[in-house]
Coordinates of C-alpha atoms and ligand atoms in Angstrom, one line a residue:
X1 CA -0.4 0.0 0.2
X2 CA 3.1 2.2 -0.6
X3 CA 1.7 4.3 -3.2
X4 CA -2.1 4.7 -1.1
X5 CA -1.3 8.1 -0.1
X6 CA -0.1 9.4 -3.5
X7 CA -2.9 7.6 -5.6
X8 CA -5.3 9.7 -3.1
X9 CA -3.4 12.4 -3.4
X10 CA -4.2 12.5 -7.6
X11 CA -7.7 11.8 -6.8
X12 CA -7.7 14.7 -4.4
X13 CA -6.4 16.7 -7.4
X14 CA -8.0 15.4 -9.8
X15 CA -11.7 16.1 -8.0
X16 CA -10.9 19.6 -7.3
X17 CA -9.4 20.7 -10.5
X18 CA -11.0 18.6 -13.2
X19 CA -14.8 18.5 -14.0
X20 CA -15.6 15.1 -15.2
X21 CA -16.9 14.5 -18.9
X22 CA -20.3 13.9 -17.7
X23 CA -20.8 17.0 -15.4
X24 CA -19.1 19.1 -18.4
X25 CA -21.3 17.3 -20.9
X26 CA -24.8 18.3 -19.4
X27 CA -23.5 21.8 -19.2
X28 CA -22.3 22.5 -22.7
X29 CA -26.2 21.0 -23.4
X30 CA -27.1 24.0 -21.2
X31 CA -25.2 26.4 -23.0
X32 CA -26.6 25.4 -26.7
X33 CA -29.8 25.7 -25.4
X34 CA -29.8 29.3 -23.7
X35 CA -30.3 32.5 -26.1
X36 CA -27.3 33.7 -26.8
X37 CA -26.7 37.7 -25.4
X38 CA -28.4 36.8 -22.2
X39 CA -27.1 37.2 -18.6
X40 CA -27.6 33.5 -18.2
X41 CA -25.6 32.6 -21.7
X42 CA -23.1 35.1 -20.3
X43 CA -22.7 33.4 -17.1
X44 CA -22.7 29.9 -18.7
X45 CA -19.6 31.0 -21.3
X46 CA -18.2 32.1 -17.7
X47 CA -18.5 29.1 -16.3
X48 CA -17.2 27.0 -19.3
X49 CA -13.8 29.4 -19.8
X50 CA -13.6 28.9 -16.1
X51 CA -13.6 25.1 -16.2
X52 CA -11.1 25.3 -18.7
X53 CA -8.8 27.6 -16.9
X54 CA -8.7 25.0 -13.6
X55 CA -7.6 22.0 -15.9
X56 CA -4.9 23.5 -17.6
X57 CA -3.9 25.4 -14.2
X58 CA -4.3 22.4 -12.3
X59 CA -6.1 25.1 -9.5
X60 CA -9.1 24.8 -7.9
X61 CA -12.3 25.0 -10.1
X62 CA -14.1 26.6 -6.9
X63 CA -12.4 28.4 -4.2
X64 CA -14.5 26.7 -1.8
X65 CA -13.4 22.8 -1.9
X66 CA -16.4 21.7 0.5
X67 CA -16.1 19.6 2.9
X68 CA -14.2 16.5 1.6
X69 CA -16.0 13.3 2.1
X70 CA -15.1 9.8 1.1
X71 CA -17.2 6.7 0.4
X72 CA -14.0 3.4 0.2
X73 CA -15.2 0.1 -0.7
X74 CA -12.9 -2.1 0.7
X75 CA -12.0 -6.1 0.1
X76 CA -12.8 -7.9 3.3
X77 CA -9.8 -8.1 5.7
X78 CA -8.1 -4.5 4.7
X79 CA -7.0 -2.2 6.7
X80 CA -9.3 0.9 7.2
X81 CA -6.9 2.0 9.8
X82 CA -4.0 2.9 7.7
X83 CA -6.3 3.9 4.7
X84 CA -7.8 6.6 6.7
X85 CA -4.5 7.4 7.6
X86 CA -3.4 7.3 4.1
X87 CA -6.3 9.9 3.4
X88 CA -5.4 12.1 6.3
X89 CA -1.9 12.7 4.8
X90 CA -3.4 13.3 1.6
X91 CA -5.4 16.1 2.5
X92 CA -3.0 17.8 4.3
X93 CA -0.9 17.5 1.2
X94 CA -3.3 18.8 -0.8
X95 CA -4.1 21.8 1.0
X96 CA -0.6 22.8 1.3
X97 CA -0.7 22.6 -2.5
X98 CA -3.1 25.3 -2.6
X99 CA -5.7 22.0 -4.3
X100 CA -7.9 22.3 -1.5
X101 CA -9.0 25.8 0.3
X102 CA -8.5 25.1 4.7
X103 CA -11.6 24.7 5.2
X104 CA -12.1 23.1 8.5
X105 CA -13.3 25.3 11.4
X106 CA -13.8 24.6 14.9
X107 CA -17.5 24.8 15.5
X108 CA -17.2 26.3 19.0
X109 CA -14.1 28.4 18.9
X110 CA -13.9 29.5 15.1
X111 CA -10.5 28.1 14.3
X112 CA -9.4 27.4 11.2
X113 CA -7.4 24.2 11.4
X114 CA -5.4 25.3 8.7
X115 CA -5.3 21.7 7.2
X116 CA -8.7 20.5 6.1
X117 CA -8.2 17.7 9.3
X118 CA -10.6 18.3 12.0
X119 CA -13.5 16.8 14.8
X120 CA -15.4 14.4 12.0
X121 CA -13.4 16.3 9.0
X122 CA -12.7 14.5 6.5
X123 CA -15.6 12.8 6.3
X124 CA -15.1 8.7 5.5
X125 CA -17.5 6.0 4.9
X126 CA -16.3 2.4 4.7
X127 CA -18.2 -0.4 3.2
X128 CA -17.0 -3.9 2.7
X129 CA -17.6 -5.8 -0.3
X130 CA -16.5 -9.4 -2.0
X131 CA -13.9 -7.9 -5.0
X132 CA -10.4 -7.9 -4.2
X133 CA -9.6 -4.4 -5.3
X134 CA -11.0 -0.9 -2.5
X135 CA -12.4 2.1 -4.5
X136 CA -12.5 5.6 -3.4
X137 CA -15.4 8.2 -4.4
X138 CA -14.7 11.5 -3.6
X139 CA -17.2 14.0 -3.3
X140 CA -16.2 17.7 -2.9
X141 CA -19.1 19.4 -2.1
X142 CA -19.3 23.1 -1.3
X143 CA -20.9 25.0 1.5
X144 CA -23.2 27.5 -0.6
X145 CA -24.9 24.6 -2.2
X146 CA -24.9 22.4 1.1
X147 CA -26.8 25.2 2.8
X148 CA -29.3 24.6 0.1
X149 CA -30.0 21.0 0.8
X150 CA -34.0 20.4 2.5
X151 CA -35.5 17.8 3.6
X152 CA -39.4 17.2 3.5
X153 CA -41.7 15.4 6.2
X154 CA -44.4 14.1 4.3
X155 CA -47.3 15.0 4.9
X156 CA -46.8 18.8 4.6
X157 CA -48.0 21.8 2.6
X158 CA -46.1 23.5 0.3
X159 CA -45.5 26.8 -1.2
X160 CA -47.2 27.5 -4.5
X161 CA -47.9 23.7 -4.4
X162 CA -50.5 23.2 -2.1
X163 CA -50.7 19.7 0.1
X164 CA -48.2 17.0 -0.3
X165 CA -49.2 13.5 0.5
X166 CA -47.1 10.3 1.1
X167 CA -47.6 9.5 -2.1
X168 CA -45.2 10.1 -5.6
X169 CA -47.1 12.9 -6.1
X170 CA -46.6 14.3 -2.9
X171 CA -43.0 13.4 -3.7
X172 CA -42.6 14.6 -6.8
X173 CA -44.1 18.2 -5.4
X174 CA -41.6 18.4 -2.5
X175 CA -38.7 18.0 -5.5
X176 CA -39.8 20.5 -7.5
X177 CA -40.1 22.7 -4.2
X178 CA -36.7 22.0 -3.7
X179 CA -35.5 23.6 -6.9
X180 CA -37.4 26.8 -6.3
X181 CA -36.2 27.1 -2.6
X182 CA -32.7 27.1 -3.9
X183 CA -33.2 29.9 -6.1
X184 CA -29.9 30.9 -7.8
X185 CA -27.9 30.6 -4.4
X186 CA -26.5 27.3 -4.5
X187 CA -24.8 28.1 -8.1
X188 CA -27.4 26.9 -10.3
X189 CA -27.5 25.6 -12.5
X190 CA -27.6 22.2 -10.2
X191 CA -27.7 18.6 -9.8
X192 CA -30.2 17.4 -7.4
X193 CA -29.8 13.7 -5.4
X194 CA -33.0 12.6 -4.2
X195 CA -33.4 10.1 -1.1
X196 CA -37.1 8.7 -0.8
X197 CA -37.6 7.0 3.0
X198 CA -35.3 6.5 6.0
X199 CA -34.6 8.6 9.0
X200 CA -33.6 12.0 8.5
X201 CA -30.0 11.0 8.7
X202 CA -30.3 7.8 6.3
X203 CA -32.2 10.1 4.4
X204 CA -30.0 12.5 3.4
X205 CA -26.9 10.0 3.4
X206 CA -28.8 8.3 0.5
X207 CA -29.1 11.6 -1.3
X208 CA -26.5 12.1 -0.9
X209 CA -25.1 8.9 -2.2
X210 CA -27.5 9.4 -5.7
X211 CA -24.7 12.1 -7.1
X212 CA -22.2 9.5 -7.1
X213 CA -24.5 8.4 -10.1
X214 CA -23.7 9.2 -13.6
X215 CA -25.5 12.2 -14.9
X216 CA -26.5 10.4 -17.6
X217 CA -27.5 7.1 -16.4
X218 CA -31.3 5.7 -15.9
X219 CA -32.7 4.6 -13.0
X220 CA -33.6 1.0 -12.2
X221 CA -36.7 1.4 -11.3
X222 CA -39.5 2.5 -13.8
X223 CA -41.3 4.9 -11.2
X224 CA -38.1 6.7 -10.3
X225 CA -37.0 6.6 -13.8
X226 CA -40.2 8.7 -14.7
X227 CA -40.0 10.9 -11.9
X228 CA -36.6 11.4 -12.8
X229 CA -37.9 12.7 -16.6
X230 CA -40.7 14.6 -15.4
X231 CA -38.5 16.6 -12.7
X232 CA -36.0 17.2 -15.5
X233 CA -38.2 18.4 -18.0
X234 CA -40.4 20.7 -15.3
X235 CA -38.2 21.7 -13.3
X236 CA -36.9 24.1 -15.8
X237 CA -40.1 25.6 -16.3
X238 CA -39.8 27.4 -13.6
X239 CA -36.7 29.8 -15.5
X240 CA -34.3 30.6 -12.1
X241 CA -31.9 30.3 -14.8
X242 CA -28.1 30.0 -14.6
X243 CA -27.0 31.9 -11.0
X244 CA -30.8 32.4 -11.1
X245 CA -30.9 35.2 -13.6
X246 CA -33.7 33.7 -15.5
X247 CA -33.3 31.0 -18.4
X248 CA -34.0 27.7 -19.8
X249 CA -31.5 25.3 -17.9
X250 CA -32.0 25.6 -13.7
X251 CA -31.4 21.7 -13.4
X252 CA -28.6 19.9 -14.8
X253 CA -29.2 16.0 -13.2
X254 CA -31.9 14.2 -10.7
X255 CA -31.4 11.0 -9.5
X256 CA -33.9 9.5 -7.0
X257 CA -33.1 6.6 -4.6
X258 CA -35.8 5.2 -2.4
X259 CA -35.5 2.9 0.9
X260 CA -37.5 1.8 3.7
X261 CA -38.8 3.6 6.2
X262 CA -40.7 3.3 9.7
X263 CA -44.5 3.9 9.8
X264 CA -44.9 7.2 11.1
X265 CA -41.6 8.8 9.3
X266 CA -41.9 9.9 5.3
X267 CA -38.8 12.1 4.5
X268 CA -37.8 13.9 1.2
X269 CA -34.3 14.7 1.3
X270 CA -32.7 16.3 -0.7
X271 CA -29.2 17.4 -1.8
X272 CA -28.4 19.8 -3.7
X273 CA -25.2 20.3 -5.6
X274 CA -23.9 23.5 -7.8
X275 CA -22.9 23.1 -11.3
X276 CA -19.1 22.9 -9.9
X277 CA -20.1 19.1 -9.5
X278 CA -17.0 17.8 -8.0
X279 CA -16.5 14.0 -7.7
X280 CA -14.5 11.4 -8.7
X281 CA -13.4 7.8 -7.9
X282 CA -10.7 5.1 -8.8
X283 CA -9.7 1.6 -8.0
X284 CA -7.0 1.0 -6.4
X285 CA -4.9 -2.5 -6.0
X286 CA -4.6 -3.0 -2.4
X287 CA -0.8 -4.7 -2.5
X288 CA 0.8 -1.5 -4.0
X289 CA -2.1 1.0 -3.3
X290 CA -1.7 2.0 -7.5
X291 CA -4.5 3.2 -9.4
X292 CA -5.8 0.6 -11.6
X293 CA -9.0 2.8 -13.4
X294 CA -10.5 5.9 -13.1
X295 CA -14.8 5.8 -12.4
X296 CA -15.6 9.3 -14.3
X297 CA -13.5 9.5 -16.9
X298 CA -15.4 8.3 -20.3
X299 CA -16.9 10.7 -22.4
X300 CA -20.7 10.2 -22.2
X301 CA -23.0 9.4 -25.5
X302 CA -25.4 12.4 -24.7
X303 CA -28.5 13.2 -27.1
X304 CA -27.5 16.5 -29.2
X305 CA -29.5 18.9 -28.8
X306 CA -32.4 19.3 -31.0
X307 CA -33.3 22.7 -33.0
X308 CA -36.8 23.6 -30.7
X309 CA -34.1 23.4 -28.2
X310 CA -31.3 24.8 -28.8
X311 CA -30.8 28.6 -28.2
X312 CA -32.6 31.5 -31.0
X313 CA -29.5 33.4 -32.3
X314 CA -31.5 36.3 -31.7
X315 CA -28.9 38.5 -29.9
X316 CA -30.8 40.7 -27.1
X317 CA -29.6 44.3 -27.0
X318 CA -25.9 44.1 -25.4
X319 CA -25.9 45.1 -21.8
X320 CA -24.5 48.8 -20.6
X321 CA -20.7 48.5 -19.5
X322 CA -19.9 50.8 -16.8
X323 CA -16.3 50.6 -15.9
X324 CA -15.4 51.8 -12.1
X325 CA -12.3 52.1 -9.5
X326 CA -13.1 52.6 -6.3
X327 CA -13.3 54.8 -4.4
X328 CA -16.8 55.2 -6.2
X329 CA -18.9 58.6 -6.0
X330 CA -22.2 58.0 -5.3
X331 CA -23.2 60.0 -8.6
X332 CA -22.0 57.1 -10.5
X333 CA -23.5 54.7 -8.3
X334 CA -27.0 56.3 -9.0
X335 CA -26.5 55.7 -12.5
X336 CA -26.2 52.4 -12.7
X337 CA -29.6 50.0 -13.0
X338 CA -30.3 46.5 -13.0
X339 CA -28.8 44.9 -15.5
X340 CA -25.7 46.9 -16.6
X341 CA -22.4 45.4 -16.4
X342 CA -19.7 46.6 -13.8
X343 CA -16.3 46.8 -14.4
X344 CA -14.1 47.3 -11.5
X345 CA -10.1 48.2 -11.7
X346 CA -8.4 49.1 -8.8
X347 CA -8.4 48.0 -4.9
X348 CA -11.1 46.0 -3.6
X349 CA -11.8 44.3 0.2
X350 CA -13.1 40.4 1.1
X351 CA -15.2 40.2 3.7
X352 CA -17.6 37.6 4.8
X353 CA -19.4 36.2 7.7
X354 CA -16.7 36.8 10.6
X355 CA -15.9 40.3 9.2
X356 CA -19.0 41.2 8.7
X357 CA -20.3 40.2 12.7
X358 CA -17.1 42.3 13.4
X359 CA -17.4 45.4 11.8
X360 CA -20.6 46.0 13.4
X361 CA -19.1 46.8 16.3
X362 CA -15.7 47.9 15.7
X363 CA -13.9 50.3 13.0
X364 CA -12.6 48.7 9.6
X365 CA -8.3 48.6 9.8
X366 CA -8.9 50.5 6.4
X367 CA -11.1 53.5 4.9
X368 CA -13.7 52.0 3.3
X369 CA -15.2 54.9 2.4
X370 CA -16.2 54.5 -1.6
X371 CA -14.8 51.5 -1.4
X372 CA -15.9 47.8 -2.5
X373 CA -16.1 45.0 -0.6
X374 CA -16.5 41.4 -2.3
X375 CA -18.2 38.0 -0.8
X376 CA -15.2 35.7 -1.2
X377 CA -13.1 33.5 0.7
X378 CA -10.2 32.9 -1.2
X379 CA -7.6 30.2 -1.7
X380 CA -3.9 31.7 -1.0
X381 CA -0.6 30.5 -0.9
X382 CA 2.4 32.1 -0.3
X383 CA 4.9 31.6 -3.2
X384 CA 8.9 31.2 -2.7
X385 CA 9.5 34.9 -1.7
X386 CA 6.8 34.7 0.7
X387 CA 4.4 37.0 -0.7
X388 CA 0.6 36.0 -1.2
X389 CA -0.4 34.4 -4.0
X390 CA -4.8 34.1 -5.1
X391 CA -5.2 30.6 -6.5
X392 CA -8.8 30.7 -6.8
X393 CA -11.5 34.0 -5.6
X394 CA -14.5 33.4 -6.5
X395 CA -17.8 34.9 -4.5
X396 CA -19.6 33.3 -1.5
X397 CA -23.7 33.6 -1.4
X398 CA -24.6 36.7 -0.1
X399 CA -27.7 36.3 1.4
X400 CA -25.6 34.9 4.8
X401 CA -24.7 38.7 5.6
X402 CA -28.3 40.0 5.2
X403 CA -28.3 41.1 9.5
X404 CA -25.4 42.9 8.9
X405 CA -25.2 44.7 5.4
X406 CA -27.3 47.6 4.9
X407 CA -25.9 48.8 8.8
X408 CA -22.5 48.1 7.4
X409 CA -23.0 50.0 4.0
X410 CA -24.2 52.9 6.2
X411 CA -21.5 52.5 8.8
X412 CA -18.6 52.8 6.3
X413 CA -19.8 54.6 3.1
X414 CA -19.4 51.2 0.9
X415 CA -20.7 51.7 -2.6
X416 CA -20.7 48.2 -3.8
X417 CA -20.9 44.5 -2.6
X418 CA -20.2 41.8 -4.8
X419 CA -21.2 38.4 -4.3
X420 CA -23.7 35.6 -5.7
X421 CA -27.1 34.9 -5.0
X422 CA -28.6 38.3 -4.5
X423 CA -29.2 39.8 -1.1
X424 CA -32.9 40.5 0.8
X425 CA -35.5 43.4 1.2
X426 CA -33.0 44.9 4.2
X427 CA -29.6 45.6 2.1
X428 CA -32.3 46.2 -0.9
X429 CA -33.5 49.5 0.8
X430 CA -30.3 50.4 2.7
X431 CA -29.0 50.7 -0.8
X432 CA -31.0 52.4 -1.6
X433 CA -30.9 55.0 1.4
X434 CA -26.9 55.1 1.1
X435 CA -26.4 54.9 -2.7
X436 CA -24.8 51.6 -3.3
X437 CA -25.2 48.9 -5.5
X438 CA -24.9 44.8 -5.5
X439 CA -22.8 43.2 -8.0
X440 CA -23.7 39.4 -9.0
X441 CA -20.1 37.8 -9.6
X442 CA -20.6 34.6 -11.3
X443 CA -20.5 31.6 -8.9
X444 CA -18.2 29.1 -8.7
X445 CA -15.5 30.7 -11.1
X446 CA -12.9 31.0 -8.7
X447 CA -10.0 30.9 -11.4
X448 CA -11.6 33.3 -13.7
X449 CA -12.1 35.6 -11.3
X450 CA -8.5 34.8 -10.0
X451 CA -6.6 36.0 -13.3
X452 CA -8.5 39.4 -12.5
X453 CA -6.2 40.4 -9.3
X454 CA -3.1 41.2 -10.3
X455 CA -1.9 41.9 -6.6
X456 CA -2.3 41.9 -2.9
X457 CA -2.1 44.6 -0.8
X458 CA -1.9 43.1 2.4
X459 CA -4.3 41.4 4.6
X460 CA -5.7 41.7 7.9
X461 CA -7.4 39.3 10.9
X462 CA -5.7 36.1 9.7
X463 CA -6.9 35.1 13.0
X464 CA -10.0 34.4 11.6
X465 CA -8.7 31.4 9.2
X466 CA -7.6 32.4 5.0
X467 CA -11.0 32.3 4.1
X468 CA -12.7 34.5 6.3
X469 CA -9.4 37.3 6.4
X470 CA -9.9 40.6 4.7
X471 CA -7.4 40.8 1.8
X472 CA -6.6 43.7 -0.1
X473 CA -6.5 42.7 -3.5
X474 CA -5.9 44.6 -6.5
X475 CA -8.1 44.0 -9.6
X476 CA -8.2 44.6 -13.7
X477 CA -11.7 43.9 -16.1
X478 CA -13.4 42.5 -12.7
X479 CA -17.0 42.3 -14.3
X480 CA -20.1 41.7 -12.6
X481 CA -23.5 42.4 -12.9
X482 CA -25.8 44.7 -11.4
X483 CA -28.7 42.7 -10.1
X484 CA -29.7 44.7 -7.0
X485 CA -29.6 48.9 -7.7
X486 CA -29.8 51.9 -5.5
X487 CA -33.7 52.5 -7.1
X488 CA -35.1 49.6 -5.4
X489 CA -35.3 47.0 -8.2
X490 CA -33.7 43.9 -8.0
X491 CA -33.4 40.9 -10.3
X492 CA -33.2 38.2 -7.2
X493 CA -36.7 39.6 -6.1
X494 CA -38.1 39.2 -9.7
X495 CA -36.8 36.1 -10.7
X496 CA -38.0 34.4 -7.3
X497 CA -41.5 35.8 -7.7
X498 CA -41.7 34.8 -10.9
X499 CA -40.7 31.3 -10.1
X500 CA -43.5 31.1 -7.6
X501 CA -46.2 31.7 -10.2
X502 CA -44.2 29.2 -12.4
X503 CA -44.2 26.6 -9.7
X504 CA -48.1 26.9 -8.5
X505 CA -48.8 25.5 -12.4
X506 CA -47.4 21.9 -11.3
X507 CA -49.9 22.1 -8.4
X508 CA -52.6 19.0 -10.1
X509 CA -52.0 15.7 -9.3
X510 CA -49.7 14.2 -12.2
X511 CA -48.8 10.8 -10.3
X512 CA -51.2 8.5 -9.1
Ligands
LMR601 O1 -17.4 29.4 0.7 C1 -17.4 29.8 -0.4 O2 -16.4 30.1 -0.7 C2 -19.2 29.6 -1.2 C3 -19.6 29.1 -0.5 O3 -19.8 27.5 -1.0 C4 -20.7 29.5 -1.2 O4 -21.4 28.9 -2.3 O5 -21.5 30.3 -0.5
SF4_602 S1 -19.1 29.3 -4.6 FE1 -21.0 28.2 -5.9 S2 -19.9 26.2 -7.0 FE2 -18.5 26.8 -5.3 S3 -18.6 25.4 -3.9 FE3 -20.1 27.5 -3.6 S4 -22.1 26.5 -4.3 FE4 -20.8 25.6 -5.1

């Protein structure tokens, strides 16, 4: 088993940096269906470029390399203690190499362990089998989409859909609702794994396990196959679209599994995965620890997009582009409208959960007047000269800062907040009152944005850990879309209301 650690390091690196062909094919199909010139088409083309860049740079596709979760199948007699040790060593090395972001945080003290190890991290599941090889599957599922997982307890009442009973039709409603409630916040277009039955724990486990199925397989259970097809066809009619910008593709894959339950409980558990669907697997020789085979490398046979589905090439009018350099004036901000593209040059500052909480009661270490805050937790490495290098730097889900954002904008005179997924009514009110905008960057496009960062001008609050620290970054040609302006307009609010209306068309019974 001498080579096991090296094999696992290769597995982690490959998972984090090279999206599997079946996932790429699903994204490519979505791209072909989207009308060119729309915001969704723009987002999908950034996503495609980002996937390519990550592969070429062998760098993380998304800066959030998630909760490393391994499923290991072992021959009878294999030493699981040694395998776990090799996994932990490979995780530490992958973190040192910048293939994983240090993501393991002590829940009580908030301290980041710095090496991706911790109580319960990484997650390792074992199962024995009769084969004489080891199989290791890995999923790196990030926090934004994990936060969009949802569990329903049937019967229940669902917004837009009415009563969902303990039958296939009730399950159908739960799944449609799960896509609606995620909006764009889990970096849609997404993949869902659904677990029917079990208890609260095993239901979610079953849901997550579905994510290991290939994107283009079909369910051996005919009822579930029918349900999967139905969901794929109809969830996309919600028009939430890529990043929640509206558009033809909201869901890239739906895989459903079922298990027994006890009489009183009936759970439908949904694991939502972003487009940056990083899962890979290997089989390993138990003697040497060397890789024998990769599990998700073959090209899928994909139905070509039909003419009626493919994008009409009628270009929508090109959005207005506005170039800005902080400090930004109130006048420049008030001239922006939802749909404009802002291109930033100059200094911006990262800030996410820990910083927003801190700034409520403390002063900022730098002048933020007219400034730009970027909701981002980057992957950073020091180069040979001890200088910081940005390895990946896409936006994080902004809605988590909703309790703080309006107050922070007011207190420090901030003019623009960059993030993804949009924010709520309190922030919208704050933007209007103080003259600021919300800029939506493309979630997961961590290589694309890292490429716009020309230098690191220092860091504050390293004690918060790398992702939560306040990084001062010089950017050039950093593009993001105004999705909330200073006149009370919010694309997110509009898409949410529109998709709720569309959801209600699925109220009537379909499966008996
Ligand atoms: O933690 C992050 O960098 C992003 C997170 O995965 C998110 O989607 O909000
Ligand atoms: S930022 Fe988006 S793409 Fe990255 S892990 Fe979070 S949900 Fe996924």
